[in-house]
Short mmCIF file of C-alpha atoms in Angstrom, two decimals:
data_model
loop_
_atom_site.label_atom_id
_atom_site.label_comp_id
_atom_site.label_asym_id
_atom_site.label_seq_id
_atom_site.Cartn_x
_atom_site.Cartn_y
_atom_site.Cartn_z
CA MET A 1 -0.22 0.08 -0.02
CA ASN A 2 1.05 3.17 -0.91
CA LEU A 3 0.78 5.82 2.41
CA HIS A 4 1.60 8.58 -0.17
CA SER A 5 -0.95 8.17 -2.67
CA GLU A 6 -2.96 11.42 -3.48
CA ASP A 7 -6.02 9.24 -4.29
CA GLU A 8 -8.74 9.41 -2.05
CA ILE A 9 -9.58 6.94 0.71
CA THR A 10 -13.23 7.01 2.29
CA TYR A 11 -12.70 4.29 4.48
CA LYS A 12 -10.66 4.14 7.57
CA PRO A 13 -10.32 0.78 8.80
CA VAL A 14 -9.58 0.03 12.71
CA ILE A 15 -7.03 -2.57 13.17
CA GLY A 16 -5.59 -4.31 16.19
CA ILE A 17 -2.09 -5.69 16.65
CA THR A 18 -1.45 -7.99 19.58
CA ILE A 19 2.03 -7.78 21.27
CA GLY A 20 3.08 -11.20 20.80
CA ASP A 21 5.76 -12.54 23.26
CA ILE A 22 6.92 -9.45 25.32
CA ASN A 23 10.63 -10.94 25.52
CA GLY A 24 10.55 -11.14 21.80
CA ILE A 25 11.06 -8.63 19.00
CA GLY A 26 7.04 -7.97 18.54
CA PRO A 27 6.87 -4.92 20.68
CA GLU A 28 10.05 -3.49 19.00
CA VAL A 29 9.16 -4.24 15.21
CA ILE A 30 5.52 -2.66 16.56
CA ILE A 31 6.82 0.27 17.70
CA LYS A 32 8.72 0.96 14.56
CA THR A 33 5.81 0.63 12.30
CA ILE A 34 4.02 2.72 13.96
CA SER A 35 5.62 5.37 14.66
CA GLU A 36 5.44 7.19 10.99
CA GLN A 37 2.78 9.67 11.55
CA LYS A 38 1.42 9.69 7.99
CA LEU A 39 -0.02 6.31 8.53
CA TYR A 40 -3.06 7.56 11.02
CA ASP A 41 -4.44 9.21 7.73
CA TYR A 42 -5.14 5.67 6.86
CA VAL A 43 -5.96 3.66 9.94
CA THR A 44 -6.79 3.67 13.53
CA ILE A 45 -4.55 1.33 15.32
CA ILE A 46 -5.28 -0.75 18.79
CA LEU A 47 -2.50 -2.08 20.41
CA TYR A 48 -3.63 -5.11 22.40
CA GLY A 49 -0.88 -5.68 25.50
CA HIS A 50 0.19 -3.02 28.09
CA GLY A 51 1.23 0.41 28.38
CA LYS A 52 3.97 -0.67 30.62
CA ALA A 53 5.17 -3.15 27.96
CA PHE A 54 5.38 -0.46 25.32
CA SER A 55 6.92 2.10 27.10
CA HIS A 56 9.79 0.17 28.66
CA TYR A 57 10.81 -0.88 24.73
CA LYS A 58 9.94 2.83 23.78
CA LYS A 59 12.62 3.83 26.57
CA ILE A 60 15.34 0.89 25.89
CA LEU A 61 15.17 1.08 22.33
CA ASP A 62 14.97 5.18 22.20
CA LEU A 63 12.09 5.19 20.00
CA THR A 64 11.14 9.00 21.08
CA ASN A 65 8.87 9.39 17.98
CA PHE A 66 6.32 7.17 19.55
CA SER A 67 3.44 7.59 21.77
CA PHE A 68 0.21 6.16 22.32
CA TYR A 69 -2.89 6.69 23.93
CA GLN A 70 -4.09 4.83 27.07
CA PHE A 71 -7.55 3.33 26.33
CA ASN A 72 -10.14 2.33 28.49
CA THR A 73 -13.75 0.92 27.82
CA GLY A 74 -15.85 3.51 26.81
CA ASP A 75 -13.32 5.93 25.72
CA ARG A 76 -13.65 7.26 22.24
CA LEU A 77 -10.74 6.02 19.84
CA HIS A 78 -7.83 8.57 19.37
CA GLU A 79 -7.25 8.41 15.72
CA LYS A 80 -3.68 10.25 15.65
CA LYS A 81 -1.86 7.94 18.06
CA ALA A 82 -2.13 4.27 18.81
CA ASN A 83 -4.47 3.07 21.35
CA VAL A 84 -3.45 0.51 24.34
CA ILE A 85 -5.39 -1.73 25.62
CA ASN A 86 -3.95 -3.28 29.13
CA CYS A 87 -5.21 -6.83 28.25
CA TRP A 88 -3.76 -7.87 31.81
CA GLU A 89 -3.66 -6.19 35.19
CA GLU A 90 -0.70 -7.92 37.59
CA ASP A 91 2.63 -6.20 37.47
CA PHE A 92 4.98 -7.78 35.35
CA GLU A 93 8.73 -8.13 34.49
CA ILE A 94 10.17 -7.82 30.70
CA LYS A 95 13.23 -9.87 30.38
CA PRO A 96 14.11 -9.31 26.50
CA GLY A 97 15.60 -12.30 25.04
CA GLU A 98 14.22 -14.72 27.85
CA GLU A 99 11.57 -17.43 26.60
CA ASN A 100 9.48 -17.71 29.98
CA ASN A 101 6.01 -18.60 31.40
CA ASP A 102 5.62 -15.19 31.54
CA GLY A 103 6.00 -14.15 27.58
CA GLY A 104 2.99 -17.32 26.69
CA LYS A 105 0.32 -16.21 29.31
CA TYR A 106 0.81 -12.31 28.19
CA ALA A 107 0.57 -13.24 24.52
CA LEU A 108 -2.48 -15.37 25.16
CA ALA A 109 -4.03 -12.56 26.97
CA SER A 110 -3.79 -10.17 24.38
CA LEU A 111 -4.70 -12.62 21.52
CA GLN A 112 -8.31 -13.22 24.06
CA LYS A 113 -8.66 -9.35 23.91
CA ALA A 114 -8.15 -8.87 20.22
CA VAL A 115 -10.98 -12.01 19.47
CA GLU A 116 -12.94 -10.66 21.87
CA ASP A 117 -13.00 -7.17 19.87
CA LEU A 118 -13.08 -9.31 16.43
CA GLN A 119 -15.89 -10.71 17.32
CA ASN A 120 -17.96 -7.60 18.59
CA GLY A 121 -17.23 -5.71 15.43
CA VAL A 122 -14.51 -3.40 17.41
CA ILE A 123 -11.82 -4.16 14.85
CA ASP A 124 -11.93 -4.94 11.31
CA GLY A 125 -9.13 -6.92 11.36
CA VAL A 126 -5.79 -8.05 13.38
CA VAL A 127 -2.21 -8.20 13.17
CA THR A 128 -0.75 -10.58 15.36
CA ALA A 129 2.91 -10.14 16.09
CA PRO A 130 5.38 -13.13 16.70
CA ILE A 131 4.36 -15.84 19.72
CA SER A 132 6.56 -18.58 20.96
CA LYS A 133 4.91 -21.71 19.98
CA ASN A 134 6.28 -23.39 23.21
CA ASN A 135 5.74 -21.42 26.27
CA ILE A 136 1.82 -20.19 24.94
CA GLN A 137 0.46 -24.00 25.24
CA SER A 138 -2.12 -23.87 27.86
CA GLY A 139 -5.36 -25.18 28.54
CA ASP A 140 -6.80 -22.45 26.42
CA PHE A 141 -4.34 -22.70 23.67
CA ASN A 142 -3.65 -26.18 22.36
CA PHE A 143 -2.71 -25.38 18.86
CA PRO A 144 0.27 -25.28 16.50
CA GLY A 145 0.33 -21.59 15.71
CA HIS A 146 -1.89 -18.59 15.34
CA THR A 147 -3.55 -20.07 11.82
CA GLU A 148 -5.07 -23.00 13.47
CA PHE A 149 -6.05 -20.91 16.67
CA PHE A 150 -8.05 -18.18 14.40
CA THR A 151 -9.48 -21.29 12.33
CA THR A 152 -10.98 -22.83 15.08
CA THR A 153 -12.16 -19.95 16.67
CA PHE A 154 -14.08 -18.29 14.31
CA GLY A 155 -15.78 -21.54 13.13
CA ALA A 156 -13.94 -22.06 9.99
CA LYS A 157 -14.53 -25.54 8.12
CA ASP A 158 -10.76 -25.12 6.79
CA SER A 159 -8.56 -22.18 6.09
CA LEU A 160 -4.98 -21.63 4.29
CA MET A 161 -1.88 -20.44 5.14
CA PHE A 162 -1.12 -17.98 2.89
CA LEU A 163 2.49 -16.58 2.50
CA CYS A 164 2.35 -13.12 0.43
CA ASN A 165 4.45 -10.07 -0.93
CA ASP A 166 3.78 -7.90 -3.89
CA ARG A 167 5.42 -10.13 -5.56
CA LEU A 168 4.76 -14.14 -4.65
CA ARG A 169 1.95 -15.52 -2.71
CA ILE A 170 2.44 -19.14 -1.64
CA GLY A 171 -0.06 -21.45 0.04
CA VAL A 172 0.55 -24.53 1.85
CA ALA A 173 -1.77 -27.89 1.54
CA THR A 174 -0.29 -29.01 5.13
CA GLY A 175 0.86 -26.74 7.54
CA HIS A 176 2.15 -27.20 10.78
CA ILE A 177 2.65 -31.30 10.83
CA PRO A 178 5.81 -33.68 11.08
CA LEU A 179 7.21 -34.56 7.73
CA MET A 180 6.45 -38.43 8.38
CA LYS A 181 2.38 -37.28 8.39
CA ILE A 182 2.37 -35.68 5.45
CA LYS A 183 1.22 -38.46 2.76
CA GLU A 184 -1.82 -39.36 5.29
CA GLU A 185 -2.96 -35.64 5.39
CA LEU A 186 -2.54 -35.26 1.65
CA THR A 187 -6.01 -36.30 0.45
CA THR A 188 -8.28 -35.45 -2.40
CA GLU A 189 -10.73 -33.64 -0.04
CA ARG A 190 -7.98 -31.74 1.50
CA LEU A 191 -6.06 -30.64 -1.64
CA THR A 192 -9.41 -29.75 -3.41
CA SER A 193 -10.16 -27.42 -0.18
CA LYS A 194 -6.72 -25.52 -0.15
CA ILE A 195 -6.63 -25.01 -4.32
CA ASP A 196 -10.74 -23.74 -3.55
CA LEU A 197 -9.74 -21.10 -0.72
CA MET A 198 -6.95 -20.05 -2.68
CA LEU A 199 -8.84 -19.14 -5.68
CA LYS A 200 -11.49 -17.57 -3.73
CA SER A 201 -9.25 -15.24 -1.36
CA LEU A 202 -7.17 -14.34 -4.80
CA LYS A 203 -10.25 -12.94 -6.06
CA LYS A 204 -11.65 -11.49 -3.10
CA ASP A 205 -8.82 -10.60 -0.68
CA PHE A 206 -6.52 -9.61 -3.40
CA GLY A 207 -8.88 -8.31 -6.23
CA ILE A 208 -7.53 -10.64 -8.98
CA SER A 209 -10.81 -11.43 -11.14
CA LYS A 210 -9.09 -14.54 -13.23
CA PRO A 211 -6.32 -15.91 -11.06
CA LYS A 212 -3.90 -18.20 -12.38
CA VAL A 213 -2.51 -20.85 -9.76
CA ALA A 214 0.28 -23.10 -9.82
CA ILE A 215 0.47 -26.67 -8.03
CA LEU A 216 3.58 -27.98 -6.61
CA GLY A 217 4.55 -31.87 -7.01
CA LEU A 218 5.03 -33.92 -3.72
CA ASN A 219 8.12 -35.95 -4.71
CA PRO A 220 11.17 -34.92 -6.38
CA HIS A 221 10.73 -34.26 -10.09
CA ALA A 222 6.95 -34.31 -9.43
CA GLY A 223 7.43 -38.10 -9.01
CA GLU A 224 9.19 -38.69 -12.17
CA ASP A 225 5.95 -40.20 -14.22
CA GLY A 226 5.84 -42.60 -11.24
CA LEU A 227 9.51 -43.24 -10.82
CA LEU A 228 9.88 -41.14 -7.57
CA GLY A 229 6.53 -41.56 -6.32
CA SER A 230 2.81 -41.80 -7.49
CA GLU A 231 0.94 -39.04 -5.62
CA GLU A 232 1.34 -36.44 -8.59
CA LYS A 233 -0.57 -39.19 -11.00
CA GLU A 234 -2.78 -40.83 -8.65
CA LEU A 235 -4.03 -37.64 -6.50
CA ILE A 236 -2.40 -34.34 -7.57
CA GLN A 237 -3.44 -34.55 -11.56
CA PRO A 238 -7.08 -35.84 -11.10
CA VAL A 239 -7.64 -32.89 -8.57
CA ILE A 240 -6.09 -29.92 -11.03
CA ASN A 241 -8.36 -31.95 -13.95
CA GLU A 242 -11.29 -31.22 -12.20
CA PHE A 243 -10.58 -27.54 -11.53
CA LYS A 244 -9.59 -27.33 -14.97
CA GLU A 245 -12.84 -28.83 -16.49
CA LYS A 246 -14.87 -25.85 -14.17
CA GLY A 247 -12.80 -23.42 -16.25
CA HIS A 248 -10.60 -22.36 -13.45
CA LEU A 249 -6.57 -21.44 -14.45
CA VAL A 250 -4.88 -24.18 -12.41
CA PHE A 251 -1.57 -25.95 -13.52
CA GLY A 252 0.88 -28.60 -12.76
CA PRO A 253 2.31 -30.36 -10.82
CA TYR A 254 5.49 -28.58 -11.11
CA PRO A 255 8.58 -29.96 -9.76
CA ALA A 256 9.33 -27.41 -6.84
CA ASP A 257 13.32 -27.47 -7.61
CA GLY A 258 13.04 -25.88 -11.00
CA PHE A 259 9.87 -24.13 -10.45
CA PHE A 260 11.67 -21.46 -8.15
CA GLY A 261 15.07 -21.88 -10.07
CA ASN A 262 13.79 -20.73 -13.44
CA ASN A 263 11.65 -18.00 -11.85
CA THR A 264 8.47 -19.72 -13.19
CA ASN A 265 6.74 -18.59 -10.07
CA SER A 266 6.65 -15.35 -11.64
CA LYS A 267 3.71 -16.50 -14.00
CA PHE A 268 1.22 -17.21 -11.56
CA ASP A 269 -0.84 -15.17 -8.98
CA GLY A 270 -1.15 -17.83 -6.43
CA ILE A 271 1.13 -21.36 -5.99
CA LEU A 272 0.15 -24.30 -3.74
CA ALA A 273 2.93 -26.17 -2.13
CA MET A 274 2.33 -29.74 -0.75
CA TYR A 275 4.20 -29.04 2.82
CA HIS A 276 5.26 -26.08 4.92
CA ASP A 277 9.00 -26.07 3.93
CA GLN A 278 8.50 -26.75 0.33
CA GLY A 279 7.04 -23.58 0.61
CA LEU A 280 8.15 -21.55 2.83
CA ILE A 281 11.69 -21.98 2.38
CA PRO A 282 11.52 -20.49 -1.10
CA PHE A 283 8.98 -17.70 0.40
CA LYS A 284 11.68 -16.72 2.69
CA THR A 285 14.44 -16.55 0.31
CA ILE A 286 12.78 -14.59 -2.12
CA ALA A 287 10.67 -12.30 0.50
CA PHE A 288 11.80 -12.34 4.00
CA GLU A 289 12.09 -8.70 4.57
CA ASP A 290 8.42 -7.80 3.34
CA GLY A 291 6.56 -11.50 3.62
CA VAL A 292 3.42 -11.71 5.22
CA ASN A 293 1.42 -14.67 6.89
CA PHE A 294 -2.01 -14.28 5.70
CA THR A 295 -5.08 -17.04 7.16
CA ALA A 296 -7.03 -16.98 4.15
CA GLY A 297 -10.58 -18.53 4.00
CA LEU A 298 -11.89 -16.89 7.82
CA PRO A 299 -14.95 -14.67 8.06
CA ILE A 300 -12.18 -12.04 9.89
CA VAL A 301 -8.92 -10.55 8.17
CA ARG A 302 -5.79 -11.92 10.01
CA THR A 303 -2.22 -10.93 8.89
CA SER A 304 1.16 -11.62 10.75
CA PRO A 305 4.83 -11.05 9.86
CA ASP A 306 6.59 -13.95 8.29
CA HIS A 307 9.21 -13.99 11.23
CA GLY A 308 9.20 -15.48 14.60
CA THR A 309 10.18 -13.82 18.02
CA ALA A 310 14.00 -13.84 17.56
CA PHE A 311 14.97 -13.82 21.15
CA GLY A 312 18.36 -13.44 20.19
CA ILE A 313 17.94 -9.79 19.21
CA ALA A 314 14.92 -8.83 21.24
CA GLY A 315 15.65 -5.21 22.82
CA LYS A 316 18.96 -4.75 21.06
CA ASN A 317 17.27 -2.39 18.33
CA GLU A 318 18.24 -4.69 15.67
CA ALA A 319 15.04 -6.02 14.49
CA ASP A 320 13.27 -5.20 11.15
CA PRO A 321 9.98 -3.88 11.16
CA SER A 322 9.59 -4.30 7.08
CA SER A 323 7.69 -7.49 7.62
CA MET A 324 5.36 -6.25 10.50
CA ARG A 325 4.99 -2.99 8.10
CA ALA A 326 3.83 -5.04 5.44
CA ALA A 327 1.61 -7.46 7.08
CA LEU A 328 -0.25 -4.04 8.35
CA TYR A 329 -0.53 -2.49 5.29
CA MET A 330 -1.80 -5.98 3.65
CA ALA A 331 -4.73 -6.20 6.43
CA MET A 332 -5.63 -2.57 5.52
CA ASP A 333 -5.75 -3.68 1.41
CA ILE A 334 -7.76 -6.78 2.24
CA ILE A 335 -10.11 -5.17 4.21
CA ARG A 336 -10.91 -2.62 1.49
CA ASN A 337 -11.30 -5.22 -1.10
CA ARG A 338 -13.48 -7.29 1.02
CA ARG A 339 -15.68 -3.99 1.42
CA GLU A 340 -16.05 -3.45 -2.09
#
């Protein structure tokens, strides 16, 4: 999104940003992202976390151009500053770089309050800062990650982990599961659902009227005509053929290595990988700085930076906010596309 465009934008969305793990780089990249005053001409922002946490990072990082409004229930949202909602009441200690129970507990409290406001229509969408998948696990959060949490919470039959930037969009047919379970999880029903979700998202969320989608093979060399595996011939190709018969521009299966090696990816609006690393390794190689993790197929808009908590650099003023900034801009664009 071009914040300096002269085009008139009539709708100003309200977007929530969860703090993530308070000991990771989430607070830092959030502050760096929303410090640009021009941003508030286009969006109203609510931060879900705690004022003490944001003040702490503002001080230790010397980020003087950031200020916020301490928001309380019943207040009117401040349109020229970030509105901070305190999602817990007890006193706490921030330990940048340390993975501890508090980091997980407060990340979950932030998520829960953002979900409540999404359900009540207070915010139009949410950007989630990185969590630690280890320390957030509890009786209220028993999920591999944000994608599964939001899918279950909002009652979606299925969703698509969709990694996106301006040049590349890659979804995954199977997400956060062990490699040895991919074959049993990769069914005709799952593959059909993921392709359908991608096609619908490209139209509704990205405004592409006739999307062109590539499907990657599961095995090396896309099975080498059955020599290296039969999934391409028995599973993937028949599903592709069904979509083609319905008039969709769905092609493949392509060998994953050559597909990215010879830049075939640039010819498609979306690409479906068969498993997590098959899609995320090329995506993060090509688009790590400004990549966004978008959960397609939900009734709400949720984006996230494509990086983790990065405890090793937390609190050192070394974190790059490009991905968080891109996640915020993409949420804004998708919200407007859906309204149109």
